[in-house]
mmCIF file of C-alpha atoms in Angstrom:
data_model
loop_
_atom_site.group_PDB
_atom_site.id
_atom_site.type_symbol
_atom_site.label_atom_id
_atom_site.label_comp_id
_atom_site.label_asym_id
_atom_site.label_seq_id
_atom_site.Cartn_x
_atom_site.Cartn_y
_atom_site.Cartn_z
ATOM 1 C CA MET A 25 181.351 33.048 112.159
ATOM 2 C CA ALA A 26 183.802 34.042 109.384
ATOM 3 C CA GLY A 27 184.755 37.288 111.891
ATOM 4 C CA MET A 28 182.287 39.416 109.696
ATOM 5 C CA SER A 29 181.328 41.260 112.796
ATOM 6 C CA SER A 30 184.294 40.692 115.149
ATOM 7 C CA SER A 31 185.145 44.275 115.209
ATOM 8 C CA SER A 32 181.459 45.653 115.391
ATOM 9 C CA SER A 33 180.238 47.276 118.470
ATOM 10 C CA VAL A 34 176.556 47.335 119.260
ATOM 11 C CA LEU A 35 174.685 49.241 121.894
ATOM 12 C CA ILE A 36 171.159 47.693 122.871
ATOM 13 C CA ALA A 37 168.863 50.196 124.795
ATOM 14 C CA ASP A 38 165.721 48.549 126.152
ATOM 15 C CA ASP A 39 164.178 48.743 129.529
ATOM 16 C CA ASP A 40 162.950 45.179 129.338
ATOM 17 C CA ARG A 41 165.978 43.404 131.329
ATOM 18 C CA ALA A 42 165.245 40.185 129.950
ATOM 19 C CA ILE A 43 165.054 41.183 126.342
ATOM 20 C CA ARG A 44 168.334 43.079 126.973
ATOM 21 C CA GLU A 45 170.196 40.131 128.195
ATOM 22 C CA SER A 46 169.219 37.661 126.016
ATOM 23 C CA LEU A 47 170.075 39.754 122.933
ATOM 24 C CA GLU A 48 173.430 40.797 124.590
ATOM 25 C CA ARG A 49 174.135 36.807 124.870
ATOM 26 C CA ALA A 50 172.784 36.318 121.394
ATOM 27 C CA LEU A 51 174.961 39.235 119.803
ATOM 28 C CA GLU A 52 178.414 38.295 121.968
ATOM 29 C CA LEU A 53 177.782 34.668 120.386
ATOM 30 C CA GLU A 54 177.727 36.333 116.833
ATOM 31 C CA GLY A 55 181.197 38.040 117.680
ATOM 32 C CA TYR A 56 179.588 41.503 118.296
ATOM 33 C CA GLU A 57 181.117 43.680 121.311
ATOM 34 C CA VAL A 58 177.931 44.561 123.110
ATOM 35 C CA LEU A 59 176.981 47.434 125.360
ATOM 36 C CA THR A 60 173.696 47.851 127.063
ATOM 37 C CA ALA A 61 171.389 50.710 128.288
ATOM 38 C CA SER A 62 167.921 50.654 130.244
ATOM 39 C CA ASP A 63 166.823 54.201 129.125
ATOM 40 C CA GLY A 64 167.503 57.136 126.856
ATOM 41 C CA VAL A 65 169.509 59.182 129.275
ATOM 42 C CA GLU A 66 171.991 56.259 129.732
ATOM 43 C CA THR A 67 171.726 55.540 126.057
ATOM 44 C CA LEU A 68 173.065 59.037 125.098
ATOM 45 C CA ALA A 69 175.704 59.329 128.082
ATOM 46 C CA THR A 70 177.251 56.144 126.505
ATOM 47 C CA VAL A 71 177.145 57.098 122.955
ATOM 48 C CA HIS A 72 178.795 60.536 123.893
ATOM 49 C CA GLN A 73 181.690 58.971 125.474
ATOM 50 C CA ARG A 74 182.345 56.213 122.958
ATOM 51 C CA SER A 75 181.436 55.560 119.179
ATOM 52 C CA VAL A 76 179.457 52.336 118.359
ATOM 53 C CA ASP A 77 178.818 50.908 115.032
ATOM 54 C CA LEU A 78 175.162 50.199 115.668
ATOM 55 C CA LEU A 79 172.402 51.057 117.725
ATOM 56 C CA VAL A 80 169.309 49.075 118.646
ATOM 57 C CA LEU A 81 166.876 51.105 120.570
ATOM 58 C CA ASP A 82 163.535 50.134 121.831
ATOM 59 C CA VAL A 83 160.809 52.865 121.111
ATOM 60 C CA MET A 84 159.285 52.400 124.481
ATOM 61 C CA MET A 85 161.528 53.523 127.253
ATOM 62 C CA PRO A 86 161.128 55.660 130.428
ATOM 63 C CA GLY A 87 161.978 59.156 130.287
ATOM 64 C CA VAL A 88 163.823 59.821 127.129
ATOM 65 C CA ASP A 89 162.362 57.085 124.853
ATOM 66 C CA GLY A 90 163.797 55.822 121.724
ATOM 67 C CA LEU A 91 162.561 58.351 119.396
ATOM 68 C CA GLY A 92 163.690 61.122 121.313
ATOM 69 C CA VAL A 93 167.222 59.207 121.321
ATOM 70 C CA CYS A 94 167.435 59.089 117.642
ATOM 71 C CA GLN A 95 166.227 62.650 117.263
ATOM 72 C CA VAL A 96 168.718 64.028 119.586
ATOM 73 C CA LEU A 97 171.687 61.887 117.829
ATOM 74 C CA ARG A 98 170.548 62.822 114.118
ATOM 75 C CA ALA A 99 170.584 66.674 115.355
ATOM 76 C CA GLU A 100 174.066 66.319 116.641
ATOM 77 C CA GLY A 101 175.158 65.059 113.317
ATOM 78 C CA ASP A 102 175.524 61.650 114.592
ATOM 79 C CA ARG A 103 174.947 58.887 111.621
ATOM 80 C CA THR A 104 175.625 55.948 113.490
ATOM 81 C CA PRO A 105 172.993 53.109 112.009
ATOM 82 C CA ILE A 106 169.814 52.595 114.161
ATOM 83 C CA LEU A 107 167.554 49.807 114.171
ATOM 84 C CA MET A 108 164.458 50.620 116.007
ATOM 85 C CA LEU A 109 162.437 48.151 117.847
ATOM 86 C CA THR A 110 158.754 48.799 117.928
ATOM 87 C CA ALA A 111 156.289 46.937 120.333
ATOM 88 C CA ARG A 112 153.248 48.103 118.335
ATOM 89 C CA VAL A 113 152.616 46.978 114.666
ATOM 90 C CA GLU A 114 150.658 50.180 113.756
ATOM 91 C CA THR A 115 152.208 51.783 110.463
ATOM 92 C CA SER A 116 152.015 54.979 112.338
ATOM 93 C CA ASP A 117 154.550 53.721 115.095
ATOM 94 C CA ARG A 118 157.135 52.703 112.318
ATOM 95 C CA VAL A 119 156.612 55.847 110.688
ATOM 96 C CA ALA A 120 157.584 57.619 113.732
ATOM 97 C CA GLY A 121 160.734 56.225 114.015
ATOM 98 C CA LEU A 122 161.705 56.669 110.584
ATOM 99 C CA ASP A 123 160.483 60.285 110.951
ATOM 100 C CA ALA A 124 163.072 60.584 113.801
ATOM 101 C CA GLY A 125 165.863 59.231 111.587
ATOM 102 C CA ALA A 126 166.132 55.468 112.271
ATOM 103 C CA ASP A 127 167.396 53.397 109.418
ATOM 104 C CA ASP A 128 165.181 50.315 110.075
ATOM 105 C CA TYR A 129 162.667 49.198 112.414
ATOM 106 C CA LEU A 130 161.715 45.649 113.562
ATOM 107 C CA PRO A 131 158.211 45.112 115.197
ATOM 108 C CA LYS A 132 158.293 42.913 118.416
ATOM 109 C CA PRO A 133 158.007 39.863 118.936
ATOM 110 C CA PHE A 134 160.834 39.205 116.503
ATOM 111 C CA GLU A 135 162.950 36.363 115.197
ATOM 112 C CA LEU A 136 166.595 36.439 116.369
ATOM 113 C CA ASP A 137 167.508 35.641 112.963
ATOM 114 C CA GLU A 138 165.515 38.714 111.393
ATOM 115 C CA LEU A 139 167.048 40.959 113.891
ATOM 116 C CA LEU A 140 170.777 39.611 112.833
ATOM 117 C CA ALA A 141 170.175 39.895 109.069
ATOM 118 C CA ARG A 142 168.819 43.439 109.753
ATOM 119 C CA LEU A 143 172.161 44.303 111.733
ATOM 120 C CA ARG A 144 174.464 42.564 109.040
ATOM 121 C CA ALA A 145 172.526 44.736 106.405
ATOM 122 C CA LEU A 146 172.934 48.184 108.179
ATOM 123 C CA LEU A 147 176.633 47.246 108.564
ATOM 124 C CA ARG A 148 177.044 46.427 105.389
ATOM 125 C CA ARG A 149 175.639 49.540 103.753
ATOM 126 C CA SER A 150 177.142 51.774 106.231
ATOM 127 C CA THR A 151 180.497 50.757 104.790
ATOM 128 C CA PRO A 152 180.971 53.215 101.689
ATOM 129 C CA PRO A 153 181.618 51.461 98.381
ATOM 130 C CA ALA A 154 185.209 51.340 96.931
ATOM 131 C CA GLU A 155 186.037 54.343 94.859
ATOM 132 C CA GLY A 156 184.832 54.150 91.265
ATOM 133 C CA ALA A 157 183.044 50.844 92.130
ATOM 134 C CA THR A 158 179.605 52.004 90.497
ATOM 135 C CA GLU A 159 178.563 54.802 88.472
ATOM 136 C CA GLN A 160 178.191 57.638 91.219
ATOM 137 C CA LEU A 161 175.401 59.782 89.711
ATOM 138 C CA LEU A 162 171.958 58.811 88.429
ATOM 139 C CA HIS A 163 169.165 60.329 87.093
ATOM 140 C CA VAL A 164 165.518 59.591 86.287
ATOM 141 C CA GLY A 165 163.623 62.220 84.989
ATOM 142 C CA ASP A 166 163.942 64.877 87.602
ATOM 143 C CA LEU A 167 165.354 62.608 90.311
ATOM 144 C CA ARG A 168 169.079 63.252 90.838
ATOM 145 C CA ILE A 169 170.931 60.619 93.126
ATOM 146 C CA ASP A 170 174.510 61.152 94.235
ATOM 147 C CA THR A 171 175.541 57.686 95.366
ATOM 148 C CA ALA A 172 178.969 58.570 96.962
ATOM 149 C CA ALA A 173 177.484 61.493 98.938
ATOM 150 C CA ARG A 174 174.375 59.681 99.536
ATOM 151 C CA ARG A 175 172.392 62.581 98.476
ATOM 152 C CA VAL A 176 168.913 62.824 96.471
ATOM 153 C CA TRP A 177 167.197 65.617 94.841
ATOM 154 C CA ARG A 178 163.811 65.982 93.236
ATOM 155 C CA GLY A 179 163.735 68.773 90.929
ATOM 156 C CA GLY A 180 165.696 71.554 92.607
ATOM 157 C CA ARG A 181 164.542 70.292 96.318
ATOM 158 C CA GLU A 182 166.866 67.882 98.177
ATOM 159 C CA VAL A 183 165.427 65.177 99.948
ATOM 160 C CA GLU A 184 166.603 63.544 103.285
ATOM 161 C CA LEU A 185 166.427 59.818 103.480
ATOM 162 C CA SER A 186 167.850 57.393 105.884
ATOM 163 C CA LYS A 187 170.106 54.488 104.878
ATOM 164 C CA THR A 188 167.124 52.050 104.320
ATOM 165 C CA GLU A 189 165.132 54.317 102.066
ATOM 166 C CA PHE A 190 168.093 55.398 100.210
ATOM 167 C CA ASP A 191 169.236 52.294 99.341
ATOM 168 C CA LEU A 192 165.816 50.964 98.290
ATOM 169 C CA LEU A 193 165.472 53.788 95.971
ATOM 170 C CA GLU A 194 169.282 53.491 94.634
ATOM 171 C CA LEU A 195 168.221 49.824 93.799
ATOM 172 C CA LEU A 196 165.212 50.897 91.976
ATOM 173 C CA VAL A 197 166.744 53.568 90.120
ATOM 174 C CA ARG A 198 169.807 51.318 89.003
ATOM 175 C CA ASN A 199 167.186 49.135 87.536
ATOM 176 C CA ALA A 200 164.831 51.835 86.080
ATOM 177 C CA GLY A 201 162.246 50.264 83.924
ATOM 178 C CA ILE A 202 162.710 46.854 85.415
ATOM 179 C CA VAL A 203 159.856 45.260 87.709
ATOM 180 C CA LEU A 204 161.834 44.126 90.878
ATOM 181 C CA ASP A 205 159.778 41.284 92.845
ATOM 182 C CA HIS A 206 159.525 41.368 96.477
ATOM 183 C CA PRO A 207 161.955 38.704 97.181
ATOM 184 C CA THR A 208 164.746 40.251 95.010
ATOM 185 C CA ILE A 209 164.486 43.312 96.764
ATOM 186 C CA TYR A 210 164.435 41.935 100.332
ATOM 187 C CA ASP A 211 167.355 40.118 99.326
ATOM 188 C CA ARG A 212 169.361 42.986 98.014
ATOM 189 C CA ILE A 213 168.593 45.407 100.761
ATOM 190 C CA TRP A 214 167.922 43.189 103.775
ATOM 191 C CA GLY A 215 170.022 40.033 102.677
ATOM 192 C CA TYR A 216 166.847 38.305 104.312
ATOM 193 C CA ASP A 217 163.394 37.356 102.639
ATOM 194 C CA PHE A 218 160.568 38.261 105.106
ATOM 195 C CA GLY A 219 158.220 36.229 103.392
ATOM 196 C CA PRO A 220 154.603 37.229 101.505
ATOM 197 C CA GLU A 221 153.146 38.406 104.784
ATOM 198 C CA SER A 222 155.775 40.989 105.683
ATOM 199 C CA LYS A 223 154.388 44.492 105.469
ATOM 200 C CA ASN A 224 158.038 45.930 105.837
ATOM 201 C CA LEU A 225 158.720 46.712 101.977
ATOM 202 C CA ALA A 226 155.129 48.607 101.766
ATOM 203 C CA VAL A 227 155.883 50.742 104.499
ATOM 204 C CA TYR A 228 159.307 51.687 102.992
ATOM 205 C CA ILE A 229 157.769 51.969 99.513
ATOM 206 C CA SER A 230 154.978 54.829 100.870
ATOM 207 C CA TYR A 231 157.561 56.492 103.058
ATOM 208 C CA LEU A 232 159.668 57.179 100.078
ATOM 209 C CA ARG A 233 156.557 58.044 97.881
ATOM 210 C CA ARG A 234 155.589 60.398 100.890
ATOM 211 C CA LYS A 235 159.242 62.148 100.623
ATOM 212 C CA LEU A 236 159.732 62.009 96.809
ATOM 213 C CA GLU A 237 156.147 62.829 95.351
ATOM 214 C CA PRO A 238 154.792 65.498 97.272
ATOM 215 C CA GLU A 239 151.160 66.873 95.808
ATOM 216 C CA GLY A 240 151.295 67.735 92.352
ATOM 217 C CA THR A 241 154.463 66.182 91.085
ATOM 218 C CA PRO A 242 154.322 63.072 88.682
ATOM 219 C CA PRO A 243 154.765 59.510 90.439
ATOM 220 C CA LEU A 244 158.170 57.888 90.346
ATOM 221 C CA ILE A 245 157.682 54.752 91.923
ATOM 222 C CA GLN A 246 155.129 52.430 90.279
ATOM 223 C CA THR A 247 153.528 49.350 92.122
ATOM 224 C CA VAL A 248 152.968 46.043 89.644
ATOM 225 C CA ARG A 249 150.669 44.513 91.466
ATOM 226 C CA GLY A 250 151.203 40.892 92.571
ATOM 227 C CA VAL A 251 154.788 41.179 91.561
ATOM 228 C CA GLY A 252 156.697 44.148 92.725
ATOM 229 C CA TYR A 253 157.908 47.814 92.079
ATOM 230 C CA THR A 254 159.613 49.760 89.330
ATOM 231 C CA VAL A 255 160.814 53.273 88.762
ATOM 232 C CA ARG A 256 159.916 54.684 85.143
ATOM 233 C CA PRO A 257 160.727 57.776 83.821
ATOM 234 C CA GLN A 258 157.830 59.892 83.091
#
Protein backbone atom coordinates (compact mmCIF):
# COMPACT_ATOMS: atom_id res chain seq x y z
CA MET A 1 0.00 0.00 0.00
CA ALA A 2 3.05 2.27 0.11
CA GLY A 3 1.51 4.13 3.07
CA MET A 4 -0.03 6.71 0.72
CA SER A 5 -3.21 7.02 2.74
CA SER A 6 -1.91 5.78 6.10
CA SER A 7 -2.62 9.05 7.85
CA SER A 8 -5.75 9.99 5.87
CA SER A 9 -9.12 9.86 7.59
CA VAL A 10 -12.42 9.42 5.77
CA LEU A 11 -15.99 9.70 7.04
CA ILE A 12 -18.56 7.49 5.29
CA ALA A 13 -22.14 8.71 5.66
CA ASP A 14 -24.77 6.32 4.30
CA ASP A 15 -28.02 5.08 5.84
CA ASP A 16 -27.53 1.65 4.21
CA ARG A 17 -25.71 -0.37 6.87
CA ALA A 18 -24.40 -2.99 4.40
CA ILE A 19 -22.79 -0.33 2.18
CA ARG A 20 -21.39 1.49 5.20
CA GLU A 21 -19.79 -1.64 6.66
CA SER A 22 -18.38 -2.96 3.37
CA LEU A 23 -16.86 0.45 2.55
CA GLU A 24 -15.45 0.71 6.08
CA ARG A 25 -13.71 -2.68 5.70
CA ALA A 26 -12.40 -1.92 2.22
CA LEU A 27 -11.03 1.53 3.14
CA GLU A 28 -9.40 0.24 6.33
CA LEU A 29 -7.61 -2.38 4.20
CA GLU A 30 -6.33 0.50 2.06
CA GLY A 31 -4.86 2.12 5.17
CA TYR A 32 -7.47 4.82 5.79
CA GLU A 33 -8.74 5.70 9.24
CA VAL A 34 -12.51 5.30 8.84
CA LEU A 35 -15.41 6.92 10.67
CA THR A 36 -19.05 6.21 9.83
CA ALA A 37 -22.40 7.96 10.20
CA SER A 38 -25.90 6.79 9.29
CA ASP A 39 -27.56 10.17 8.69
CA GLY A 40 -26.86 13.83 8.07
CA VAL A 41 -27.26 15.00 11.67
CA GLU A 42 -24.73 12.44 12.91
CA THR A 43 -22.40 13.40 10.04
CA LEU A 44 -22.43 17.09 10.95
CA ALA A 45 -21.95 16.32 14.66
CA THR A 46 -18.92 14.13 13.84
CA VAL A 47 -17.31 16.70 11.53
CA HIS A 48 -17.85 19.46 14.08
CA GLN A 49 -16.10 17.35 16.73
CA ARG A 50 -13.05 16.41 14.66
CA SER A 51 -11.67 17.18 11.23
CA VAL A 52 -11.36 14.48 8.57
CA ASP A 53 -9.47 14.46 5.28
CA LEU A 54 -12.33 13.21 3.09
CA LEU A 55 -16.10 12.85 3.23
CA VAL A 56 -18.12 10.23 1.32
CA LEU A 57 -21.78 11.34 1.48
CA ASP A 58 -24.81 9.46 0.23
CA VAL A 59 -27.31 11.89 -1.31
CA MET A 60 -30.35 10.01 0.01
CA MET A 61 -30.30 9.96 3.81
CA PRO A 62 -33.15 10.48 6.31
CA GLY A 63 -33.49 13.87 8.00
CA VAL A 64 -30.67 16.00 6.67
CA ASP A 65 -29.61 14.43 3.36
CA GLY A 66 -26.18 14.50 1.72
CA LEU A 67 -26.95 17.70 -0.16
CA GLY A 68 -27.98 19.41 3.08
CA VAL A 69 -24.79 18.28 4.85
CA CYS A 70 -22.71 19.57 1.96
CA GLN A 71 -24.48 22.95 1.92
CA VAL A 72 -24.09 23.41 5.69
CA LEU A 73 -20.36 22.59 5.64
CA ARG A 74 -19.65 24.85 2.66
CA ALA A 75 -21.64 27.69 4.25
CA GLU A 76 -19.46 27.28 7.35
CA GLY A 77 -16.36 27.60 5.18
CA ASP A 78 -15.40 23.93 5.54
CA ARG A 79 -13.44 22.94 2.39
CA THR A 80 -13.00 19.22 3.19
CA PRO A 81 -13.13 17.28 -0.10
CA ILE A 82 -16.56 15.67 -0.57
CA LEU A 83 -17.41 12.71 -2.80
CA MET A 84 -21.17 12.41 -3.25
CA LEU A 85 -22.77 9.00 -3.82
CA THR A 86 -25.87 9.31 -6.01
CA ALA A 87 -28.34 6.46 -6.30
CA ARG A 88 -29.95 7.93 -9.39
CA VAL A 89 -28.12 8.34 -12.66
CA GLU A 90 -29.95 11.40 -13.96
CA THR A 91 -27.68 14.36 -14.62
CA SER A 92 -29.96 16.55 -12.47
CA ASP A 93 -29.04 14.49 -9.41
CA ARG A 94 -25.32 14.94 -10.06
CA VAL A 95 -25.74 18.64 -10.78
CA ALA A 96 -27.60 19.11 -7.49
CA GLY A 97 -24.62 17.59 -5.68
CA LEU A 98 -22.16 19.82 -7.49
CA ASP A 99 -24.36 22.85 -6.87
CA ALA A 100 -24.33 22.04 -3.15
CA GLY A 101 -20.53 22.18 -3.19
CA ALA A 102 -19.46 18.54 -3.66
CA ASP A 103 -16.08 18.03 -5.36
CA ASP A 104 -16.96 14.83 -7.20
CA TYR A 105 -19.83 12.36 -7.49
CA LEU A 106 -20.14 8.63 -8.08
CA PRO A 107 -23.42 6.96 -9.17
CA LYS A 108 -24.44 3.72 -7.44
CA PRO A 109 -23.77 0.88 -8.06
CA PHE A 110 -20.04 1.57 -8.33
CA GLU A 111 -16.85 -0.45 -8.54
CA LEU A 112 -14.65 -0.26 -5.42
CA ASP A 113 -11.59 0.47 -7.61
CA GLU A 114 -13.33 3.52 -9.02
CA LEU A 115 -14.27 4.82 -5.56
CA LEU A 116 -10.66 4.38 -4.39
CA ALA A 117 -9.35 6.18 -7.47
CA ARG A 118 -11.71 9.11 -6.83
CA LEU A 119 -10.62 9.35 -3.19
CA ARG A 120 -6.92 9.25 -4.12
CA ALA A 121 -7.49 12.00 -6.70
CA LEU A 122 -9.32 14.20 -4.17
CA LEU A 123 -6.57 13.71 -1.59
CA ARG A 124 -3.86 14.47 -4.14
CA ARG A 125 -5.59 17.63 -5.31
CA SER A 126 -6.27 18.88 -1.78
CA THR A 127 -2.51 18.98 -1.16
CA PRO A 128 -1.23 22.38 -2.32
CA PRO A 129 1.63 22.23 -4.85
CA ALA A 130 5.13 23.16 -3.68
CA GLU A 131 5.95 26.85 -3.70
CA GLY A 132 6.93 28.03 -7.18
CA ALA A 133 6.30 24.57 -8.65
CA THR A 134 4.28 25.94 -11.56
CA GLU A 135 3.24 29.25 -12.98
CA GLN A 136 0.57 30.63 -10.67
CA LEU A 137 -1.32 33.14 -12.84
CA LEU A 138 -2.87 31.86 -16.05
CA HIS A 139 -4.72 33.90 -18.70
CA VAL A 140 -6.76 32.92 -21.75
CA GLY A 141 -8.76 35.76 -23.30
CA ASP A 142 -10.75 37.34 -20.44
CA LEU A 143 -10.32 34.26 -18.23
CA ARG A 144 -7.87 34.59 -15.35
CA ILE A 145 -6.80 31.81 -12.97
CA ASP A 146 -4.80 32.18 -9.76
CA THR A 147 -3.62 28.59 -9.24
CA ALA A 148 -2.12 29.26 -5.80
CA ALA A 149 -5.33 30.73 -4.38
CA ARG A 150 -7.48 28.46 -6.59
CA ARG A 151 -9.59 31.40 -7.77
CA VAL A 152 -11.05 32.04 -11.22
CA TRP A 153 -12.37 35.20 -12.91
CA ARG A 154 -14.16 35.61 -16.24
CA GLY A 155 -14.05 39.27 -17.20
CA GLY A 156 -14.40 41.08 -13.87
CA ARG A 157 -16.62 38.38 -12.34
CA GLU A 158 -15.27 35.77 -9.94
CA VAL A 159 -16.53 32.23 -10.59
CA GLU A 160 -16.92 29.69 -7.76
CA LEU A 161 -15.64 26.25 -8.75
CA SER A 162 -15.35 22.96 -6.89
CA LYS A 163 -11.97 21.20 -6.69
CA THR A 164 -12.71 18.94 -9.63
CA GLU A 165 -14.07 21.77 -11.80
CA PHE A 166 -11.05 23.93 -10.99
CA ASP A 167 -8.55 21.17 -11.78
CA LEU A 168 -10.27 20.36 -15.07
CA LEU A 169 -10.25 24.02 -16.10
CA GLU A 170 -6.61 24.47 -15.05
CA LEU A 171 -5.60 21.40 -17.09
CA LEU A 172 -7.38 22.76 -20.19
CA VAL A 173 -5.96 26.28 -19.78
CA ARG A 174 -2.38 25.06 -19.25
CA ASN A 175 -2.81 23.22 -22.55
CA ALA A 176 -4.69 26.04 -24.34
CA GLY A 177 -4.94 25.37 -28.06
CA ILE A 178 -4.15 21.66 -27.63
CA VAL A 179 -6.96 19.12 -27.93
CA LEU A 180 -6.89 16.80 -24.90
CA ASP A 181 -8.56 13.43 -25.44
CA HIS A 182 -10.84 11.76 -22.90
CA PRO A 183 -8.32 9.16 -21.59
CA THR A 184 -5.70 11.89 -21.02
CA ILE A 185 -8.13 14.08 -19.06
CA TYR A 186 -9.40 11.15 -16.98
CA ASP A 187 -5.85 10.10 -16.20
CA ARG A 188 -4.68 13.59 -15.23
CA ILE A 189 -7.72 14.55 -13.13
CA TRP A 190 -8.96 11.25 -11.68
CA GLY A 191 -5.96 8.97 -12.22
CA TYR A 192 -8.42 6.45 -13.63
CA ASP A 193 -9.92 6.05 -17.13
CA PHE A 194 -13.64 5.42 -16.71
CA GLY A 195 -13.94 4.17 -20.30
CA PRO A 196 -15.86 5.38 -23.37
CA GLU A 197 -19.30 4.78 -21.82
CA SER A 198 -18.73 7.15 -18.90
CA LYS A 199 -20.64 10.45 -18.92
CA ASN A 200 -18.56 11.77 -16.02
CA LEU A 201 -16.37 14.12 -18.06
CA ALA A 202 -19.29 15.43 -20.15
CA VAL A 203 -21.13 16.38 -16.95
CA TYR A 204 -18.15 18.40 -15.66
CA ILE A 205 -17.58 20.12 -19.03
CA SER A 206 -21.25 21.15 -19.23
CA TYR A 207 -21.05 22.38 -15.65
CA LEU A 208 -17.95 24.47 -16.35
CA ARG A 209 -19.65 25.95 -19.40
CA ARG A 210 -22.71 26.83 -17.36
CA LYS A 211 -20.55 28.73 -14.86
CA LEU A 212 -17.99 30.26 -17.24
CA GLU A 213 -20.10 31.00 -20.31
CA PRO A 214 -23.27 32.80 -19.24
CA GLU A 215 -25.62 33.99 -22.00
CA GLY A 216 -23.94 36.41 -24.36
CA THR A 217 -20.29 35.58 -23.52
CA PRO A 218 -18.10 33.93 -26.16
CA PRO A 219 -17.52 30.20 -25.55
CA LEU A 220 -14.20 29.19 -23.99
CA ILE A 221 -14.30 25.40 -24.03
CA GLN A 222 -14.52 23.78 -27.46
CA THR A 223 -15.66 20.20 -28.06
CA VAL A 224 -13.70 18.34 -30.72
CA ARG A 225 -16.12 15.57 -31.68
CA GLY A 226 -14.82 12.06 -31.20
CA VAL A 227 -11.60 13.32 -29.62
CA GLY A 228 -11.95 15.55 -26.57
CA TYR A 229 -11.86 19.18 -25.46
CA THR A 230 -9.73 22.26 -25.80
CA VAL A 231 -9.66 25.88 -24.61
CA ARG A 232 -8.97 28.28 -27.46
CA PRO A 233 -8.46 32.03 -27.00
CA GLN A 234 -11.16 34.00 -28.83
